[in-house]
Amino acid sequence: MSDRDHLKNHTPDALRERFAAQGIAPYRADQVVGWLYRQGVEDPSDMTNLDHALREKMSLEWQTRALDVERIDHSGDGTVKAILRASDGSRIEAVLIPEPGRTTLCVSTQVGCAMACTFCATGAMGFVRNLTAAEIVDQICRMRELLEPPGRITNIVFMGMGEPLLNLDAVRTAIGILVHPKAFAFAPRRITVSTVGLVPKIGELLEIAPINLAVSLHATTDSTRDRLVPLNRKFPLEALLNELRSLGDVNARRPVFFEYTLIQGVNDSVEDARRLPRLLRGIPSKLNLIPMNPHPDSPYRPPEAGTIDGFLRVVAGSGLRVTLRRSRGDDIGAACGQLALRRSLSIESGPSSARSAGKME
Ligand code: SAH
């Protein structure tokens, strides 16, 4: 691994300062940012509006590419999962979810995850390391090259491998690059960051930009949530929901997207469905129900279709805004909670089993 600094580890404004400190005109940094994020050009020698000396200096001093594509899987529903390899050999997954009128990219923030949620395949992998900002934004650079026909990624969800709020510095820089008008120029409302509920970091996240917040809820009682999301023992439901209630001002008018993975016999009862709206009272909310995507590391299963329908009806009847998330990419292990690099370890193992990638609206 090279120890040269990485251009994509700096927001466009920070890069201007870096350049200025070296006596390079700051507008040169803007030109470089345009090449990297607008044109998708990474080799400084191809940045033709820079003079030769600067191109050479940049090749020597900076890294410009953080990830390479190791493997691509196409789902029958159009979802594309890629395994991306970092320069230290670490591998992560990113998932493209094309839909009429929009194309969502689900990005990872860590290699593995330390949160150990008992129904999640990434949780079963354990934690390896944080991704750098460059590795987060390079997921966009690599994945947009895979768009067929060529097009634009319109929405970014931080819902891949890892817990974004445990890697907040890199996430902050990555969001800075995503929303910067000279870089990707994403509207903040096209970006969603999902957290398992790291209470002390939620306010900090929302100060970065007016992005959407998603919270992985999954239970209506502490005893059930303790089983599913071990972090709940540290930050129980009341602490989490009180924090979200107190965000009213920071998060003005923006609903919190609650994710609720429905698991047979665990959190799918009528009592759970009745408790949900009461629990979320006072928080502008949208609830996404996600029938559990099964995977080999988990004993849990999705509920029967009738149970899911019943649950949905009870919640919807309360007036809470609720959607049942259509699973995408399940035939290639790209669905919510299935990202664990498993298929990369069994490339020769024959046709994929049928399963499902989630998406935010
Ligand atoms: N760590 C963050 C970001 C990952 S988001 C978080 O937990 O929010 C991934 C989403 O998929 C989370 O809502 C997670 O709870 C959900 N998920 C995990 N495993 C799943 C599974 N097997 N089936 C359906 N959803 C799952």
mmCIF file of C-alpha atoms in Angstrom, residues 108-337:
data_model
loop_
_atom_site.group_PDB
_atom_site.id
_atom_site.type_symbol
_atom_site.label_atom_id
_atom_site.label_comp_id
_atom_site.label_asym_id
_atom_site.label_seq_id
_atom_site.Cartn_x
_atom_site.Cartn_y
_atom_site.Cartn_z
ATOM 1 C CA SER A 108 -20.490 0.464 2.554
ATOM 2 C CA THR A 109 -18.676 2.432 5.239
ATOM 3 C CA GLN A 110 -16.622 -0.289 6.929
ATOM 4 C CA VAL A 111 -15.048 -3.628 6.073
ATOM 5 C CA GLY A 112 -17.305 -5.886 8.125
ATOM 6 C CA CYS A 113 -19.184 -4.491 11.114
ATOM 7 C CA ALA A 114 -18.712 -4.492 14.875
ATOM 8 C CA MET A 115 -22.394 -4.223 15.759
ATOM 9 C CA ALA A 116 -23.062 -7.976 15.575
ATOM 10 C CA CYS A 117 -26.806 -7.688 14.911
ATOM 11 C CA THR A 118 -27.934 -11.289 15.074
ATOM 12 C CA PHE A 119 -30.003 -11.311 11.865
ATOM 13 C CA CYS A 120 -27.432 -9.547 9.651
ATOM 14 C CA ALA A 121 -24.836 -11.321 7.515
ATOM 15 C CA THR A 122 -22.351 -8.443 7.767
ATOM 16 C CA GLY A 123 -22.695 -8.574 11.558
ATOM 17 C CA ALA A 124 -21.666 -12.218 11.477
ATOM 18 C CA MET A 125 -18.411 -11.298 9.680
ATOM 19 C CA GLY A 126 -17.115 -9.160 12.517
ATOM 20 C CA PHE A 127 -15.261 -5.895 12.134
ATOM 21 C CA VAL A 128 -12.118 -5.525 10.038
ATOM 22 C CA ARG A 129 -11.535 -1.793 9.566
ATOM 23 C CA ASN A 130 -13.032 1.560 8.700
ATOM 24 C CA LEU A 131 -13.151 2.644 5.075
ATOM 25 C CA THR A 132 -11.437 5.883 4.140
ATOM 26 C CA ALA A 133 -13.447 8.709 2.572
ATOM 27 C CA ALA A 134 -11.702 7.868 -0.715
ATOM 28 C CA GLU A 135 -12.948 4.300 -0.468
ATOM 29 C CA ILE A 136 -16.479 5.484 0.218
ATOM 30 C CA VAL A 137 -16.654 7.889 -2.733
ATOM 31 C CA ASP A 138 -14.806 5.507 -5.042
ATOM 32 C CA GLN A 139 -17.771 3.144 -4.694
ATOM 33 C CA ILE A 140 -19.723 5.768 -6.636
ATOM 34 C CA CYS A 141 -16.952 6.212 -9.219
ATOM 35 C CA ARG A 142 -16.700 2.436 -9.827
ATOM 36 C CA MET A 143 -20.403 1.681 -9.761
ATOM 37 C CA ARG A 144 -21.474 4.437 -12.160
ATOM 38 C CA GLU A 145 -19.080 2.949 -14.704
ATOM 39 C CA LEU A 146 -21.245 -0.180 -14.551
ATOM 40 C CA LEU A 147 -24.499 1.589 -15.447
ATOM 41 C CA GLU A 148 -25.989 -0.001 -18.515
ATOM 42 C CA PRO A 149 -26.996 2.057 -20.491
ATOM 43 C CA PRO A 150 -24.695 4.809 -19.174
ATOM 44 C CA GLY A 151 -26.573 7.106 -16.833
ATOM 45 C CA ARG A 152 -26.572 8.854 -13.523
ATOM 46 C CA ILE A 153 -26.762 7.599 -9.967
ATOM 47 C CA THR A 154 -29.517 9.734 -8.451
ATOM 48 C CA ASN A 155 -29.640 8.551 -4.818
ATOM 49 C CA ILE A 156 -27.048 7.344 -2.336
ATOM 50 C CA VAL A 157 -27.905 5.236 0.693
ATOM 51 C CA PHE A 158 -25.300 4.474 3.346
ATOM 52 C CA MET A 159 -26.806 1.074 4.023
ATOM 53 C CA GLY A 160 -24.117 -1.338 2.926
ATOM 54 C CA MET A 161 -21.572 -3.018 5.154
ATOM 55 C CA GLY A 162 -20.712 -1.290 8.416
ATOM 56 C CA GLU A 163 -22.100 1.266 10.860
ATOM 57 C CA PRO A 164 -21.673 4.758 9.358
ATOM 58 C CA LEU A 165 -21.717 6.538 12.718
ATOM 59 C CA LEU A 166 -18.708 4.549 13.892
ATOM 60 C CA ASN A 167 -16.782 6.009 10.954
ATOM 61 C CA LEU A 168 -18.198 9.494 11.076
ATOM 62 C CA ASP A 169 -15.078 11.421 10.015
ATOM 63 C CA ALA A 170 -14.803 9.540 6.734
ATOM 64 C CA VAL A 171 -18.577 9.696 6.239
ATOM 65 C CA ARG A 172 -18.468 13.469 6.805
ATOM 66 C CA THR A 173 -15.761 13.962 4.180
ATOM 67 C CA ALA A 174 -17.544 11.654 1.759
ATOM 68 C CA ILE A 175 -20.811 13.577 2.160
ATOM 69 C CA GLY A 176 -18.833 16.810 1.686
ATOM 70 C CA ILE A 177 -17.677 15.480 -1.685
ATOM 71 C CA LEU A 178 -21.101 14.125 -2.601
ATOM 72 C CA VAL A 179 -22.934 17.415 -2.100
ATOM 73 C CA HIS A 180 -20.237 19.812 -3.351
ATOM 74 C CA PRO A 181 -21.432 21.618 -6.500
ATOM 75 C CA LYS A 182 -18.056 21.171 -8.208
ATOM 76 C CA ALA A 183 -17.906 17.453 -7.339
ATOM 77 C CA PHE A 184 -20.955 15.142 -7.474
ATOM 78 C CA ALA A 185 -23.474 17.893 -6.659
ATOM 79 C CA PHE A 186 -26.006 15.572 -5.008
ATOM 80 C CA ALA A 187 -28.886 17.326 -3.281
ATOM 81 C CA PRO A 188 -28.609 16.365 0.420
ATOM 82 C CA ARG A 189 -32.164 14.995 0.340
ATOM 83 C CA ARG A 190 -30.960 12.394 -2.161
ATOM 84 C CA ILE A 191 -28.611 10.988 0.483
ATOM 85 C CA THR A 192 -29.714 8.696 3.303
ATOM 86 C CA VAL A 193 -27.519 7.505 6.153
ATOM 87 C CA SER A 194 -28.709 4.555 8.190
ATOM 88 C CA THR A 195 -27.663 3.871 11.759
ATOM 89 C CA VAL A 196 -28.332 1.083 14.184
ATOM 90 C CA GLY A 197 -28.820 3.792 16.811
ATOM 91 C CA LEU A 198 -25.542 5.216 18.000
ATOM 92 C CA VAL A 199 -27.300 7.891 20.039
ATOM 93 C CA PRO A 200 -24.414 10.298 20.793
ATOM 94 C CA LYS A 201 -23.454 10.608 17.122
ATOM 95 C CA ILE A 202 -26.850 11.231 15.522
ATOM 96 C CA GLY A 203 -26.860 14.979 16.118
ATOM 97 C CA GLU A 204 -23.338 15.267 14.706
ATOM 98 C CA LEU A 205 -24.385 13.413 11.573
ATOM 99 C CA LEU A 206 -27.313 15.727 10.917
ATOM 100 C CA GLU A 207 -25.116 18.797 11.313
ATOM 101 C CA ILE A 208 -23.148 17.779 8.210
ATOM 102 C CA ALA A 209 -25.986 18.495 5.767
ATOM 103 C CA PRO A 210 -29.787 18.144 5.630
ATOM 104 C CA ILE A 211 -29.611 14.490 4.590
ATOM 105 C CA ASN A 212 -32.167 11.808 5.429
ATOM 106 C CA LEU A 213 -31.708 9.793 8.573
ATOM 107 C CA ALA A 214 -32.665 6.132 8.683
ATOM 108 C CA VAL A 215 -32.739 4.243 11.956
ATOM 109 C CA SER A 216 -32.717 0.456 12.211
ATOM 110 C CA LEU A 217 -35.400 -0.175 14.823
ATOM 111 C CA HIS A 218 -36.468 -3.830 14.444
ATOM 112 C CA ALA A 219 -38.233 -4.200 17.777
ATOM 113 C CA THR A 220 -40.793 -2.573 20.029
ATOM 114 C CA THR A 221 -39.439 -3.786 23.369
ATOM 115 C CA ASP A 222 -35.957 -3.661 24.860
ATOM 116 C CA SER A 223 -35.904 -7.379 25.552
ATOM 117 C CA THR A 224 -36.443 -8.190 21.852
ATOM 118 C CA ARG A 225 -34.176 -5.415 20.621
ATOM 119 C CA ASP A 226 -31.415 -6.553 22.997
ATOM 120 C CA ARG A 227 -31.511 -9.914 21.224
ATOM 121 C CA LEU A 228 -31.438 -8.489 17.712
ATOM 122 C CA VAL A 229 -29.270 -5.394 18.109
ATOM 123 C CA PRO A 230 -26.697 -5.792 20.902
ATOM 124 C CA LEU A 231 -26.046 -2.021 20.912
ATOM 125 C CA ASN A 232 -29.517 -1.662 22.424
ATOM 126 C CA ARG A 233 -28.076 -2.724 25.789
ATOM 127 C CA LYS A 234 -26.014 0.457 25.722
ATOM 128 C CA PHE A 235 -28.559 2.741 24.051
ATOM 129 C CA PRO A 236 -32.022 1.339 24.773
ATOM 130 C CA LEU A 237 -35.186 2.274 22.922
ATOM 131 C CA GLU A 238 -36.130 5.125 25.195
ATOM 132 C CA ALA A 239 -32.726 6.797 24.882
ATOM 133 C CA LEU A 240 -32.804 6.394 21.107
ATOM 134 C CA LEU A 241 -36.345 7.662 20.633
ATOM 135 C CA ASN A 242 -35.898 10.545 23.052
ATOM 136 C CA GLU A 243 -32.846 11.636 21.101
ATOM 137 C CA LEU A 244 -34.831 11.511 17.857
ATOM 138 C CA ARG A 245 -37.659 13.494 19.453
ATOM 139 C CA SER A 246 -35.208 16.147 20.540
ATOM 140 C CA LEU A 247 -33.876 16.517 16.992
ATOM 141 C CA GLY A 248 -37.017 18.344 15.953
ATOM 142 C CA ASP A 249 -35.152 21.540 15.141
ATOM 143 C CA VAL A 250 -32.003 20.152 13.551
ATOM 144 C CA ASN A 251 -34.063 17.864 11.431
ATOM 145 C CA ALA A 252 -36.931 20.242 10.792
ATOM 146 C CA ARG A 253 -39.807 18.733 8.808
ATOM 147 C CA ARG A 254 -37.756 15.741 7.665
ATOM 148 C CA PRO A 255 -39.163 12.381 8.644
ATOM 149 C CA VAL A 256 -36.931 9.740 10.197
ATOM 150 C CA PHE A 257 -37.003 6.543 8.130
ATOM 151 C CA PHE A 258 -37.386 3.650 10.518
ATOM 152 C CA GLU A 259 -36.349 0.257 9.247
ATOM 153 C CA TYR A 260 -38.055 -2.733 10.749
ATOM 154 C CA THR A 261 -36.901 -6.166 9.639
ATOM 155 C CA LEU A 262 -39.807 -8.550 10.158
ATOM 156 C CA ILE A 263 -38.673 -11.853 11.656
ATOM 157 C CA GLN A 264 -40.960 -14.817 12.148
ATOM 158 C CA GLY A 265 -41.959 -15.335 15.756
ATOM 159 C CA VAL A 266 -39.573 -12.647 17.014
ATOM 160 C CA ASN A 267 -40.987 -9.190 16.244
ATOM 161 C CA ASP A 268 -43.981 -9.860 13.995
ATOM 162 C CA SER A 269 -46.854 -10.031 16.496
ATOM 163 C CA VAL A 270 -50.020 -7.942 16.423
ATOM 164 C CA GLU A 271 -48.881 -6.465 19.759
ATOM 165 C CA ASP A 272 -45.670 -5.289 18.087
ATOM 166 C CA ALA A 273 -47.704 -3.738 15.268
ATOM 167 C CA ARG A 274 -49.881 -1.922 17.817
ATOM 168 C CA ARG A 275 -46.910 -0.740 19.887
ATOM 169 C CA LEU A 276 -45.012 0.711 16.915
ATOM 170 C CA PRO A 277 -47.103 3.834 16.323
ATOM 171 C CA ARG A 278 -47.253 4.539 20.051
ATOM 172 C CA LEU A 279 -43.490 4.232 20.297
ATOM 173 C CA LEU A 280 -42.879 6.638 17.418
ATOM 174 C CA ARG A 281 -45.350 9.252 18.577
ATOM 175 C CA GLY A 282 -43.817 12.727 18.466
ATOM 176 C CA ILE A 283 -41.267 11.820 15.792
ATOM 177 C CA PRO A 284 -42.088 12.618 12.147
ATOM 178 C CA SER A 285 -41.705 9.064 10.876
ATOM 179 C CA LYS A 286 -41.825 6.810 7.879
ATOM 180 C CA LEU A 287 -41.666 3.125 8.588
ATOM 181 C CA ASN A 288 -40.110 0.655 6.163
ATOM 182 C CA LEU A 289 -41.017 -2.950 6.817
ATOM 183 C CA ILE A 290 -38.427 -5.362 5.421
ATOM 184 C CA PRO A 291 -39.264 -9.052 5.550
ATOM 185 C CA MET A 292 -36.109 -10.736 6.857
ATOM 186 C CA ASN A 293 -33.800 -11.831 4.064
ATOM 187 C CA PRO A 294 -32.548 -15.214 5.169
ATOM 188 C CA HIS A 295 -28.879 -16.150 5.020
ATOM 189 C CA PRO A 296 -26.836 -19.106 6.235
ATOM 190 C CA ASP A 297 -25.411 -17.374 9.320
ATOM 191 C CA SER A 298 -28.792 -16.686 10.873
ATOM 192 C CA PRO A 299 -31.460 -18.939 12.363
ATOM 193 C CA TYR A 300 -34.165 -16.357 11.629
ATOM 194 C CA ARG A 301 -36.756 -16.495 8.853
ATOM 195 C CA PRO A 302 -39.259 -14.039 7.369
ATOM 196 C CA PRO A 303 -42.879 -14.297 8.543
ATOM 197 C CA GLU A 304 -45.560 -15.911 6.362
ATOM 198 C CA ALA A 305 -47.127 -13.577 3.793
ATOM 199 C CA GLY A 306 -50.374 -13.424 5.779
ATOM 200 C CA THR A 307 -48.564 -12.305 8.935
ATOM 201 C CA ILE A 308 -46.733 -9.587 6.993
ATOM 202 C CA ASP A 309 -49.996 -8.337 5.486
ATOM 203 C CA GLY A 310 -51.681 -8.310 8.886
ATOM 204 C CA PHE A 311 -48.788 -6.411 10.459
ATOM 205 C CA LEU A 312 -48.836 -3.870 7.646
ATOM 206 C CA ARG A 313 -52.593 -3.394 7.985
ATOM 207 C CA VAL A 314 -52.468 -2.770 11.729
ATOM 208 C CA VAL A 315 -49.634 -0.250 11.405
ATOM 209 C CA ALA A 316 -51.202 1.522 8.418
ATOM 210 C CA GLY A 317 -54.535 1.649 10.269
ATOM 211 C CA SER A 318 -52.871 3.711 12.996
ATOM 212 C CA GLY A 319 -52.049 6.457 10.508
ATOM 213 C CA LEU A 320 -48.294 5.893 10.613
ATOM 214 C CA ARG A 321 -46.768 6.194 7.150
ATOM 215 C CA VAL A 322 -45.566 2.718 6.297
ATOM 216 C CA THR A 323 -44.214 0.904 3.256
ATOM 217 C CA LEU A 324 -43.347 -2.706 2.694
ATOM 218 C CA ARG A 325 -39.929 -2.717 1.125
ATOM 219 C CA ARG A 326 -39.782 -4.759 -1.995
ATOM 220 C CA SER A 327 -36.678 -6.865 -1.805
ATOM 221 C CA ARG A 328 -34.206 -6.420 -4.623
ATOM 222 C CA GLY A 329 -31.179 -8.406 -5.667
ATOM 223 C CA ASP A 330 -31.992 -11.392 -3.485
ATOM 224 C CA ASP A 331 -30.947 -13.848 -6.171
ATOM 225 C CA ILE A 332 -27.361 -12.553 -5.936
ATOM 226 C CA GLY A 333 -27.086 -12.073 -2.158
ATOM 227 C CA ALA A 334 -27.350 -8.289 -2.561
ATOM 228 C CA ALA A 335 -30.391 -7.712 -0.371
ATOM 229 C CA CYS A 336 -30.432 -5.894 2.997
ATOM 230 C CA GLY A 337 -28.346 -7.766 5.501
#
